[in-house]
XYZ file of C-alpha atoms in Angstrom:
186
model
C -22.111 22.972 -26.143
C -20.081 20.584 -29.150
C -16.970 21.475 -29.572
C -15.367 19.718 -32.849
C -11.741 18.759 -31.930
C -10.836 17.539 -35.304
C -7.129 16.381 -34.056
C -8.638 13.988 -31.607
C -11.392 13.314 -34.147
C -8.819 12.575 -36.391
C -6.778 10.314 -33.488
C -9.971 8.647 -33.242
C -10.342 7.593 -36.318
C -7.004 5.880 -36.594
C -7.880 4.263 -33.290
C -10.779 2.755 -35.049
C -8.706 2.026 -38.008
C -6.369 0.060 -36.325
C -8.447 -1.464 -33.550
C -11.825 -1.092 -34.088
C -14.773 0.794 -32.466
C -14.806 -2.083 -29.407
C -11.682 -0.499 -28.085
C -12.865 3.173 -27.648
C -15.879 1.522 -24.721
C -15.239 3.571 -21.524
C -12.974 6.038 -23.234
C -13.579 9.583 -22.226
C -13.267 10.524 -25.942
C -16.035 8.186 -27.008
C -18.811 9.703 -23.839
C -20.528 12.585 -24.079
C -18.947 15.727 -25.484
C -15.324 13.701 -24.951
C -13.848 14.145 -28.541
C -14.012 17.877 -28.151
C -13.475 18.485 -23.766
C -9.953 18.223 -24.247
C -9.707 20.942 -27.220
C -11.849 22.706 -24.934
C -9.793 22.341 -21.848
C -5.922 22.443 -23.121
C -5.948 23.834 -26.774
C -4.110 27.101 -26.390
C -2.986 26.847 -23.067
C 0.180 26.009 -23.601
C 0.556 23.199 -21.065
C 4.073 21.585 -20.588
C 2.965 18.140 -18.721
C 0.131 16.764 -18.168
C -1.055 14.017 -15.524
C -3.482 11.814 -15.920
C -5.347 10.012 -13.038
C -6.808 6.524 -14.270
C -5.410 5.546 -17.300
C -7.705 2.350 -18.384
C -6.801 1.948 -22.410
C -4.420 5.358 -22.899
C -6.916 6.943 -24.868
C -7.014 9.938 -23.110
C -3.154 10.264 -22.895
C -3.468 9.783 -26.567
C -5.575 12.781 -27.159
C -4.129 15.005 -24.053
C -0.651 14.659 -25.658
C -1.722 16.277 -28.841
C -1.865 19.535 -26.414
C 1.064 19.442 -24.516
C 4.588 18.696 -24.194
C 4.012 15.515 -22.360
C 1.932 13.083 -20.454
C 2.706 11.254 -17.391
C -0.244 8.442 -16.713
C -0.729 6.778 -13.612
C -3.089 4.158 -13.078
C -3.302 1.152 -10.429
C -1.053 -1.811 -11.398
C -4.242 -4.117 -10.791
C -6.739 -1.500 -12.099
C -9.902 -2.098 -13.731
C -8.230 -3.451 -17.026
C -6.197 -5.758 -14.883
C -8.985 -6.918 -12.591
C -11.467 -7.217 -15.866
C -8.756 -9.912 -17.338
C -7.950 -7.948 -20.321
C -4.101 -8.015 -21.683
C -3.427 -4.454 -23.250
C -0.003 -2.940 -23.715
C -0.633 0.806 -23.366
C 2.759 1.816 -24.787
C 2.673 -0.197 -28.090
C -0.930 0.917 -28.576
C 0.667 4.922 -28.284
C 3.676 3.687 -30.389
C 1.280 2.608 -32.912
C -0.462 6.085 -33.037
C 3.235 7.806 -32.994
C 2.894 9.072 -29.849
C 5.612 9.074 -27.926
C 5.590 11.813 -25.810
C 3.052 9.695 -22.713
C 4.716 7.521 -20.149
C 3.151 5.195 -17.664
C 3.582 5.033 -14.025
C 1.897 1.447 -12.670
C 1.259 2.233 -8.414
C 0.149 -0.565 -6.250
C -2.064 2.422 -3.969
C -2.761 6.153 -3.296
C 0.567 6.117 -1.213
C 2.200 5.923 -3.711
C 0.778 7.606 -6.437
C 0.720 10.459 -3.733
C 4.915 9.616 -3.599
C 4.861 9.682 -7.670
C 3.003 12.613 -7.868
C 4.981 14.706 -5.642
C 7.812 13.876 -7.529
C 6.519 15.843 -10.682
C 6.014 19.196 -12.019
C 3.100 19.365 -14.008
C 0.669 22.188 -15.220
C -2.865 20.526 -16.035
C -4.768 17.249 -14.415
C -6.999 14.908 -15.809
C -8.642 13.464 -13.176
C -11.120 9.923 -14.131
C -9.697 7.472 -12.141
C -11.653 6.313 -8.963
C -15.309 7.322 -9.229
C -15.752 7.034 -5.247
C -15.356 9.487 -2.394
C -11.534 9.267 -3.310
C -11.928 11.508 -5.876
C -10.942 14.429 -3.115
C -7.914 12.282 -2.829
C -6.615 12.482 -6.229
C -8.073 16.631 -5.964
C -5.739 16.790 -3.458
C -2.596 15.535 -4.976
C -3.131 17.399 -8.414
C -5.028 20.323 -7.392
C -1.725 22.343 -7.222
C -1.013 22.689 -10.332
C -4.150 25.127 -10.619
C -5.927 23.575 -13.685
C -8.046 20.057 -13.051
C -10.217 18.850 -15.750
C -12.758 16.002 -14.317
C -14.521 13.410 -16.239
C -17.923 11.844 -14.950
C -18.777 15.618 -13.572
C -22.356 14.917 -14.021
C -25.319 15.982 -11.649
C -27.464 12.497 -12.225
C -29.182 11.693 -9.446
C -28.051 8.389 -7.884
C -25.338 6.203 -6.097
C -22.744 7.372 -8.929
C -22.559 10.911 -8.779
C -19.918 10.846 -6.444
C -17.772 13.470 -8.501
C -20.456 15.727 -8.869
C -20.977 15.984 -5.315
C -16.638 16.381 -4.817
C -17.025 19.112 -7.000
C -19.881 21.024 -5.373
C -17.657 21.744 -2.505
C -15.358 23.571 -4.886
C -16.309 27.256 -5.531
C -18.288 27.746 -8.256
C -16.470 30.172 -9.682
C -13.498 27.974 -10.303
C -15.615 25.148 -11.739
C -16.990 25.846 -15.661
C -18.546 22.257 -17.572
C -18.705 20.991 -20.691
C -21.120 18.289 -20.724
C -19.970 16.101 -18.146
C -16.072 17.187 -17.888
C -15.489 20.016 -15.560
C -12.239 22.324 -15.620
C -11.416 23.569 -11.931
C -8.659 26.270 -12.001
C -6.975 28.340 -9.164
């Protein structure tokens, strides 16, 4: 199933614009049915705030803030863009799109993103931060606000399919997927 999402289509191309097509590797917008899951999963909804689990560029935020109120993003301090050595400023790459309705919340660990996260109300998750086990973790911390998307939801056989597996303990009838996102709601 392709869904067009022309606003993040549109986001996307001033992304590209402005920083070229290297910058959009490992974005959940640029894999798979991405451009169009978050249409899918938020447009019409009428979501207040959003959190995001594993933040990496902000290109996610980006395109999750065009359906909701706001974003709260919360990634590792030393997360993968730290430990790969690359210097990225999330917040003047969203003020450069206009966005400012996403803020970032740097954690050291899961305590406490656990402590930051109980600290908000929020109506949706994004979930694409560790690809491990520890994806029940993050589950766990969001998975009260009753509507979860998760990126990486694919049932390829191998080592990395550890979200796939999460989510087969989930009822099914909670789970629907879009290519390799999955929406769990209450």
């Amino acid at each position: 199933m392709t869904i067009r999402d022309y606003k993040v289509e549109a986001l996307r191309e001033r992304i590209v614009a402005l920083y070229g097509p290297k910058i959009l590797r490992r974005s959940a917008i640029n894999i798979r049915g991405g451009a169009g899951a978050f249409a899918w999963a938020m447009a019409g909804h009428g979501y207040r705030t959003a959190v995001e689990i594993g933040t990496y560029r902000g290109i996610s935020a980006a395109a999750m803030s065009l359906y909701c109120e706001r974003v709260v993003t919360i990634d590792l301090a030393q997360g993968k863009l730290e430990r790969n050595g690359e210097a990225w400023d999330r917040e003047a790459f969203w003020r450069s799109l206009g966005i400012n309705n996403v803020e970032m919340r740097a954690v050291r660990d899961d305590a406490e993103k656990a402590a930051t996260l109980r600290g908000l109300a929020f109506d949706f998750a994004f979930v694409d931060g560790a690809h491990d086990r520890t994806v029940a973790n993050d589950f766990a911390m969001v998975g009260r606000c009753g509507n979860v998307l998760f990126h990486d939801a694919d049932d390829t056989p191998g080592d990395n399919n550890c979200v796939f597996e999460f989510l087969s303990t989930l009822p099914r009838d909670h789970l629907q997927f879009h290519d390799i996102f999955a929406l769990w709601t209450a």
